[in-house]
Amino acid sequence: MEFDIAVLPGDGIGPEVITQAVKVLQVVGEKFGHKFHFHAGLVGGSAIDKQGMALSEETLKMCKQCDAVLFGAVGGPKWDNLQAKVHPEDGLLALRKELGLFANLRPVKVFPMLVNSTTLKPEVIEDVDLVIVRELTGGLYFGQPKKRWQTPEGRQAVDTLFYSEGEIERILRVGFELARSRSKKLISVDKANILESSRLWRQIAIELSAEYPDVELQHMLVDACAMRLIQRPADLDVMVMENMFGDILTDEASMLAGSMGMLPSASLAGIPKGKAFGMYEPIHGSAPRRAGKNMANPIATILSGAMMLRYSLGLESEAQAVENAVLAVLEEGYRTYDIMEEGKLRTGTSEMGDLITERIKC
Ligand code: IPM
Ligand code: MN
């Protein structure tokens, strides 16, 4: 089969890790007889420099014409000025909104050979295999009004946590469907003791659960969830939540896996059943201090490529081939700096990409 894939490397280590993921996908194509056409585009700081904006019409149009988008990372000190009119991150938010990517899946799986590379006790994190489903196009990130103004008493500012019934229902459905394909347990995370938007969220979750009698629905307050994530994370499976809660809790959850460099993500425009258009990116940022040094861990981006094969291209065996190759290379003891331990074999970004590619070939 033939597929068109938009590739947006972005800034910092983005281009380096994306190069490795593209290399891996090319080999998957050769091995399984698919043709992937890669279309490169600018986004973030590099787009600000060359096109004067963080996401141009040209890049957006190109993404819309493709089957899926592979995204690196955006941002860096060069564009960090708080007073600036455009920020690299605006490019990412515009992509999410314009492409309708409302469902962000962030799986956190602790690899058995990495249980000692985190700051948490191995017995707490072994067997962790959970997925955070984060709403991605609503809530505090996009709600209006969102502004700052001057008053005689000083400056004031507001952000708005707005959700419509439709937005809540579709993301909860993603949670229910995913739970159905896994442990059949869904945790809906909210702050229903305080927030009106959370009360609506919880009510819709209860109403919707009638359509999913095989899935056990549990509600958890977001502060309690933050605690449970480090207390007994192996008990957790699918968790669904609004945008900002998901932003915060996914960074916390990423530490269970030892390094942000290990975690992929999918941002989908539909329910992950059959094929859905999506954008795939590592959950880490652009790590400007590591850029250009062939140091960064490409595994998060390579595993994001596997998620793309699975959710947007419908290529399950191909996705598994990539995941198995990553496991094999880790099993053999190869490590990038972020997951390095004594006695292991230290590799750079491109060597890690090569090792994974080799395992897929054989
Ligand atoms: C993430 C990032 C983004 C977010 C930033 C870069 C806009 O932190 O994907 O979690 O806040 O959503
Ligand atoms: Mn974040």
mmCIF file of N, CA and C in Angstrom, residues 90-170:
data_model
loop_
_atom_site.group_PDB
_atom_site.id
_atom_site.type_symbol
_atom_site.label_atom_id
_atom_site.label_comp_id
_atom_site.label_asym_id
_atom_site.label_seq_id
_atom_site.Cartn_x
_atom_site.Cartn_y
_atom_site.Cartn_z
ATOM 1 N N ASP A 90 2.700 28.026 19.550
ATOM 2 C CA ASP A 90 1.451 28.370 18.842
ATOM 3 C C ASP A 90 1.260 27.457 17.638
ATOM 4 N N GLY A 91 2.361 27.047 17.022
ATOM 5 C CA GLY A 91 2.291 26.188 15.839
ATOM 6 C C GLY A 91 1.688 24.835 16.184
ATOM 7 N N LEU A 92 2.084 24.328 17.343
ATOM 8 C CA LEU A 92 1.576 23.029 17.794
ATOM 9 C C LEU A 92 0.085 23.131 18.141
ATOM 10 N N LEU A 93 -0.280 24.193 18.865
ATOM 11 C CA LEU A 93 -1.693 24.354 19.239
ATOM 12 C C LEU A 93 -2.562 24.547 18.001
ATOM 13 N N ALA A 94 -2.045 25.304 17.012
ATOM 14 C CA ALA A 94 -2.814 25.524 15.784
ATOM 15 C C ALA A 94 -2.990 24.214 15.019
ATOM 16 N N LEU A 95 -1.963 23.391 14.978
ATOM 17 C CA LEU A 95 -2.081 22.094 14.303
ATOM 18 C C LEU A 95 -3.162 21.242 14.965
ATOM 19 N N ARG A 96 -3.116 21.182 16.307
ATOM 20 C CA ARG A 96 -4.109 20.384 17.034
ATOM 21 C C ARG A 96 -5.520 20.856 16.714
ATOM 22 N N LYS A 97 -5.706 22.188 16.763
ATOM 23 C CA LYS A 97 -7.046 22.737 16.553
ATOM 24 C C LYS A 97 -7.486 22.566 15.100
ATOM 25 N N GLU A 98 -6.611 22.964 14.170
ATOM 26 C CA GLU A 98 -6.984 22.951 12.750
ATOM 27 C C GLU A 98 -7.176 21.541 12.207
ATOM 28 N N LEU A 99 -6.439 20.587 12.755
ATOM 29 C CA LEU A 99 -6.572 19.211 12.269
ATOM 30 C C LEU A 99 -7.604 18.425 13.083
ATOM 31 N N GLY A 100 -8.230 19.100 14.058
ATOM 32 C CA GLY A 100 -9.285 18.452 14.849
ATOM 33 C C GLY A 100 -8.786 17.296 15.698
ATOM 34 N N LEU A 101 -7.559 17.412 16.187
ATOM 35 C CA LEU A 101 -6.934 16.303 16.931
ATOM 36 C C LEU A 101 -7.348 16.344 18.403
ATOM 37 N N PHE A 102 -8.570 15.957 18.669
ATOM 38 C CA PHE A 102 -9.096 16.137 20.027
ATOM 39 C C PHE A 102 -8.673 15.056 21.014
ATOM 40 N N ALA A 103 -8.192 13.935 20.506
ATOM 41 C CA ALA A 103 -7.896 12.806 21.410
ATOM 42 C C ALA A 103 -6.409 12.498 21.460
ATOM 43 N N ASN A 104 -5.812 12.805 22.575
ATOM 44 C CA ASN A 104 -4.375 12.582 22.741
ATOM 45 C C ASN A 104 -4.160 11.325 23.596
ATOM 46 N N LEU A 105 -3.548 10.317 22.996
ATOM 47 C CA LEU A 105 -3.270 9.077 23.739
ATOM 48 C C LEU A 105 -1.811 9.073 24.161
ATOM 49 N N ARG A 106 -1.573 8.963 25.456
ATOM 50 C CA ARG A 106 -0.202 8.920 25.952
ATOM 51 C C ARG A 106 0.002 7.648 26.787
ATOM 52 N N PRO A 107 0.445 6.589 26.134
ATOM 53 C CA PRO A 107 0.674 5.342 26.857
ATOM 54 C C PRO A 107 1.958 5.414 27.678
ATOM 55 N N VAL A 108 1.918 4.866 28.862
ATOM 56 C CA VAL A 108 3.121 4.782 29.699
ATOM 57 C C VAL A 108 3.337 3.322 30.034
ATOM 58 N N LYS A 109 4.353 2.748 29.406
ATOM 59 C CA LYS A 109 4.638 1.341 29.628
ATOM 60 C C LYS A 109 6.054 1.268 30.182
ATOM 61 N N VAL A 110 6.208 0.622 31.306
ATOM 62 C CA VAL A 110 7.541 0.513 31.890
ATOM 63 C C VAL A 110 8.199 -0.753 31.347
ATOM 64 N N PHE A 111 9.310 -0.569 30.651
ATOM 65 C CA PHE A 111 10.029 -1.723 30.113
ATOM 66 C C PHE A 111 10.765 -2.410 31.258
ATOM 67 N N PRO A 112 10.641 -3.756 31.348
ATOM 68 C CA PRO A 112 11.215 -4.465 32.497
ATOM 69 C C PRO A 112 12.709 -4.207 32.669
ATOM 70 N N MET A 113 13.422 -4.028 31.558
ATOM 71 C CA MET A 113 14.881 -3.845 31.698
ATOM 72 C C MET A 113 15.254 -2.424 32.118
ATOM 73 N N LEU A 114 14.245 -1.539 32.257
ATOM 74 C CA LEU A 114 14.562 -0.163 32.644
ATOM 75 C C LEU A 114 14.067 0.197 34.048
ATOM 76 N N VAL A 115 13.602 -0.811 34.807
ATOM 77 C CA VAL A 115 13.009 -0.479 36.121
ATOM 78 C C VAL A 115 13.993 0.193 37.080
ATOM 79 N N ASN A 116 15.277 0.039 36.809
ATOM 80 C CA ASN A 116 16.243 0.682 37.708
ATOM 81 C C ASN A 116 16.699 2.054 37.226
ATOM 82 N N SER A 117 16.176 2.483 36.080
ATOM 83 C CA SER A 117 16.664 3.770 35.572
ATOM 84 C C SER A 117 15.761 4.938 35.969
ATOM 85 N N THR A 118 14.826 4.720 36.898
ATOM 86 C CA THR A 118 13.998 5.847 37.351
ATOM 87 C C THR A 118 14.331 6.187 38.804
ATOM 88 N N THR A 119 13.739 7.281 39.278
ATOM 89 C CA THR A 119 13.980 7.694 40.663
ATOM 90 C C THR A 119 13.011 6.992 41.611
ATOM 91 N N LEU A 120 12.067 6.221 41.039
ATOM 92 C CA LEU A 120 11.098 5.516 41.884
ATOM 93 C C LEU A 120 11.556 4.092 42.150
ATOM 94 N N LYS A 121 11.001 3.491 43.190
ATOM 95 C CA LYS A 121 11.401 2.119 43.535
ATOM 96 C C LYS A 121 10.943 1.138 42.462
ATOM 97 N N PRO A 122 11.828 0.201 42.080
ATOM 98 C CA PRO A 122 11.468 -0.771 41.032
ATOM 99 C C PRO A 122 10.156 -1.496 41.346
ATOM 100 N N GLU A 123 9.940 -1.860 42.622
ATOM 101 C CA GLU A 123 8.718 -2.630 42.930
ATOM 102 C C GLU A 123 7.439 -1.800 42.747
ATOM 103 N N VAL A 124 7.584 -0.487 42.753
ATOM 104 C CA VAL A 124 6.406 0.366 42.536
ATOM 105 C C VAL A 124 6.082 0.475 41.046
ATOM 106 N N ILE A 125 7.114 0.511 40.228
ATOM 107 C CA ILE A 125 6.847 0.767 38.806
ATOM 108 C C ILE A 125 6.810 -0.467 37.909
ATOM 109 N N GLU A 126 7.272 -1.611 38.425
ATOM 110 C CA GLU A 126 7.242 -2.771 37.520
ATOM 111 C C GLU A 126 5.781 -3.098 37.211
ATOM 112 N N ASP A 127 5.550 -3.564 36.010
ATOM 113 C CA ASP A 127 4.202 -3.878 35.510
ATOM 114 C C ASP A 127 3.335 -2.663 35.201
ATOM 115 N N VAL A 128 3.884 -1.453 35.252
ATOM 116 C CA VAL A 128 3.068 -0.302 34.869
ATOM 117 C C VAL A 128 2.807 -0.344 33.361
ATOM 118 N N ASP A 129 1.522 -0.245 33.013
ATOM 119 C CA ASP A 129 1.114 -0.238 31.613
ATOM 120 C C ASP A 129 -0.212 0.506 31.569
ATOM 121 N N LEU A 130 -0.141 1.811 31.435
ATOM 122 C CA LEU A 130 -1.362 2.608 31.486
ATOM 123 C C LEU A 130 -1.428 3.550 30.283
ATOM 124 N N VAL A 131 -2.608 4.109 30.045
ATOM 125 C CA VAL A 131 -2.759 5.092 28.965
ATOM 126 C C VAL A 131 -3.536 6.286 29.473
ATOM 127 N N ILE A 132 -2.973 7.462 29.292
ATOM 128 C CA ILE A 132 -3.725 8.673 29.597
ATOM 129 C C ILE A 132 -4.350 9.170 28.301
ATOM 130 N N VAL A 133 -5.671 9.361 28.355
ATOM 131 C CA VAL A 133 -6.389 9.924 27.215
ATOM 132 C C VAL A 133 -6.672 11.378 27.569
ATOM 133 N N ARG A 134 -5.972 12.268 26.898
ATOM 134 C CA ARG A 134 -6.072 13.694 27.208
ATOM 135 C C ARG A 134 -6.888 14.418 26.145
ATOM 136 N N GLU A 135 -7.900 15.179 26.569
ATOM 137 C CA GLU A 135 -8.652 16.005 25.624
ATOM 138 C C GLU A 135 -7.684 17.085 25.143
ATOM 139 N N LEU A 136 -7.677 17.375 23.820
ATOM 140 C CA LEU A 136 -6.571 18.195 23.326
ATOM 141 C C LEU A 136 -6.968 19.484 22.604
ATOM 142 N N THR A 137 -8.252 19.689 22.366
ATOM 143 C CA THR A 137 -8.599 20.903 21.605
ATOM 144 C C THR A 137 -9.585 21.805 22.348
ATOM 145 N N GLY A 138 -9.727 21.588 23.664
ATOM 146 C CA GLY A 138 -10.661 22.429 24.413
ATOM 147 C C GLY A 138 -10.074 22.847 25.746
ATOM 148 N N GLY A 139 -10.970 23.158 26.688
ATOM 149 C CA GLY A 139 -10.539 23.503 28.042
ATOM 150 C C GLY A 139 -9.768 24.808 28.116
ATOM 151 N N LEU A 140 -8.942 24.915 29.133
ATOM 152 C CA LEU A 140 -8.214 26.166 29.413
ATOM 153 C C LEU A 140 -7.309 26.619 28.277
ATOM 154 N N TYR A 141 -6.864 25.683 27.449
ATOM 155 C CA TYR A 141 -5.952 26.048 26.368
ATOM 156 C C TYR A 141 -6.617 26.931 25.320
ATOM 157 N N PHE A 142 -7.927 26.704 25.100
ATOM 158 C CA PHE A 142 -8.582 27.387 23.988
ATOM 159 C C PHE A 142 -9.780 28.239 24.393
ATOM 160 N N GLY A 143 -10.323 28.047 25.623
ATOM 161 C CA GLY A 143 -11.554 28.723 26.020
ATOM 162 C C GLY A 143 -11.453 30.238 25.980
ATOM 163 N N GLN A 144 -12.551 30.894 25.598
ATOM 164 C CA GLN A 144 -12.612 32.359 25.577
ATOM 165 C C GLN A 144 -13.560 32.830 26.674
ATOM 166 N N PRO A 145 -13.358 33.983 27.334
ATOM 167 C CA PRO A 145 -12.230 34.890 27.113
ATOM 168 C C PRO A 145 -10.907 34.359 27.639
ATOM 169 N N LYS A 146 -9.850 34.857 26.994
ATOM 170 C CA LYS A 146 -8.489 34.528 27.362
ATOM 171 C C LYS A 146 -7.732 35.816 27.118
ATOM 172 N N LYS A 147 -7.491 36.574 28.178
ATOM 173 C CA LYS A 147 -6.857 37.880 27.943
ATOM 174 C C LYS A 147 -6.301 38.484 29.220
ATOM 175 N N ARG A 148 -5.647 39.629 29.037
ATOM 176 C CA ARG A 148 -5.043 40.395 30.122
ATOM 177 C C ARG A 148 -5.502 41.836 30.011
ATOM 178 N N TRP A 149 -5.716 42.514 31.112
ATOM 179 C CA TRP A 149 -6.077 43.928 31.017
ATOM 180 C C TRP A 149 -5.600 44.696 32.244
ATOM 181 N N GLN A 150 -5.643 46.006 32.117
ATOM 182 C CA GLN A 150 -5.155 46.899 33.173
ATOM 183 C C GLN A 150 -6.350 47.479 33.928
ATOM 184 N N THR A 151 -6.290 47.525 35.275
ATOM 185 C CA THR A 151 -7.335 48.193 36.055
ATOM 186 C C THR A 151 -6.615 49.125 37.040
ATOM 187 N N PRO A 152 -7.359 50.037 37.674
ATOM 188 C CA PRO A 152 -6.715 50.924 38.661
ATOM 189 C C PRO A 152 -6.061 50.111 39.788
ATOM 190 N N GLU A 153 -6.576 48.921 40.056
ATOM 191 C CA GLU A 153 -6.004 48.079 41.126
ATOM 192 C C GLU A 153 -4.819 47.236 40.655
ATOM 193 N N GLY A 154 -4.508 47.318 39.395
ATOM 194 C CA GLY A 154 -3.390 46.512 38.883
ATOM 195 C C GLY A 154 -3.823 45.680 37.681
ATOM 196 N N ARG A 155 -2.920 44.834 37.193
ATOM 197 C CA ARG A 155 -3.214 44.031 36.016
ATOM 198 C C ARG A 155 -4.071 42.830 36.385
ATOM 199 N N GLN A 156 -4.922 42.427 35.476
ATOM 200 C CA GLN A 156 -5.753 41.234 35.683
ATOM 201 C C GLN A 156 -5.680 40.362 34.432
ATOM 202 N N ALA A 157 -5.989 39.089 34.609
ATOM 203 C CA ALA A 157 -5.951 38.174 33.460
ATOM 204 C C ALA A 157 -6.971 37.066 33.676
ATOM 205 N N VAL A 158 -7.433 36.506 32.578
ATOM 206 C CA VAL A 158 -8.384 35.395 32.683
ATOM 207 C C VAL A 158 -8.120 34.337 31.610
ATOM 208 N N ASP A 159 -8.292 33.063 32.000
ATOM 209 C CA ASP A 159 -8.369 31.951 31.049
ATOM 210 C C ASP A 159 -9.679 31.242 31.365
ATOM 211 N N THR A 160 -10.242 30.570 30.383
ATOM 212 C CA THR A 160 -11.579 30.002 30.575
ATOM 213 C C THR A 160 -11.587 28.487 30.382
ATOM 214 N N LEU A 161 -12.149 27.778 31.367
ATOM 215 C CA LEU A 161 -12.269 26.328 31.228
ATOM 216 C C LEU A 161 -13.662 26.020 30.704
ATOM 217 N N PHE A 162 -13.774 25.989 29.384
ATOM 218 C CA PHE A 162 -15.063 25.759 28.733
ATOM 219 C C PHE A 162 -15.091 24.393 28.068
ATOM 220 N N TYR A 163 -16.192 23.668 28.225
ATOM 221 C CA TYR A 163 -16.424 22.439 27.456
ATOM 222 C C TYR A 163 -17.890 22.321 27.064
ATOM 223 N N SER A 164 -18.117 21.909 25.819
ATOM 224 C CA SER A 164 -19.491 21.617 25.408
ATOM 225 C C SER A 164 -19.735 20.127 25.608
ATOM 226 N N GLU A 165 -21.007 19.769 25.633
ATOM 227 C CA GLU A 165 -21.402 18.371 25.778
ATOM 228 C C GLU A 165 -20.769 17.496 24.687
ATOM 229 N N GLY A 166 -20.780 18.002 23.455
ATOM 230 C CA GLY A 166 -20.219 17.241 22.327
ATOM 231 C C GLY A 166 -18.731 16.960 22.513
ATOM 232 N N GLU A 167 -18.010 17.967 22.980
ATOM 233 C CA GLU A 167 -16.563 17.786 23.175
ATOM 234 C C GLU A 167 -16.278 16.757 24.268
ATOM 235 N N ILE A 168 -17.081 16.811 25.330
ATOM 236 C CA ILE A 168 -16.867 15.872 26.441
ATOM 237 C C ILE A 168 -17.225 14.451 26.002
ATOM 238 N N GLU A 169 -18.353 14.355 25.304
ATOM 239 C CA GLU A 169 -18.813 13.020 24.916
ATOM 240 C C GLU A 169 -17.812 12.304 24.000
ATOM 241 N N ARG A 170 -17.280 13.022 23.019
ATOM 242 C CA ARG A 170 -16.401 12.332 22.065
ATOM 243 C C ARG A 170 -15.097 11.869 22.720
#
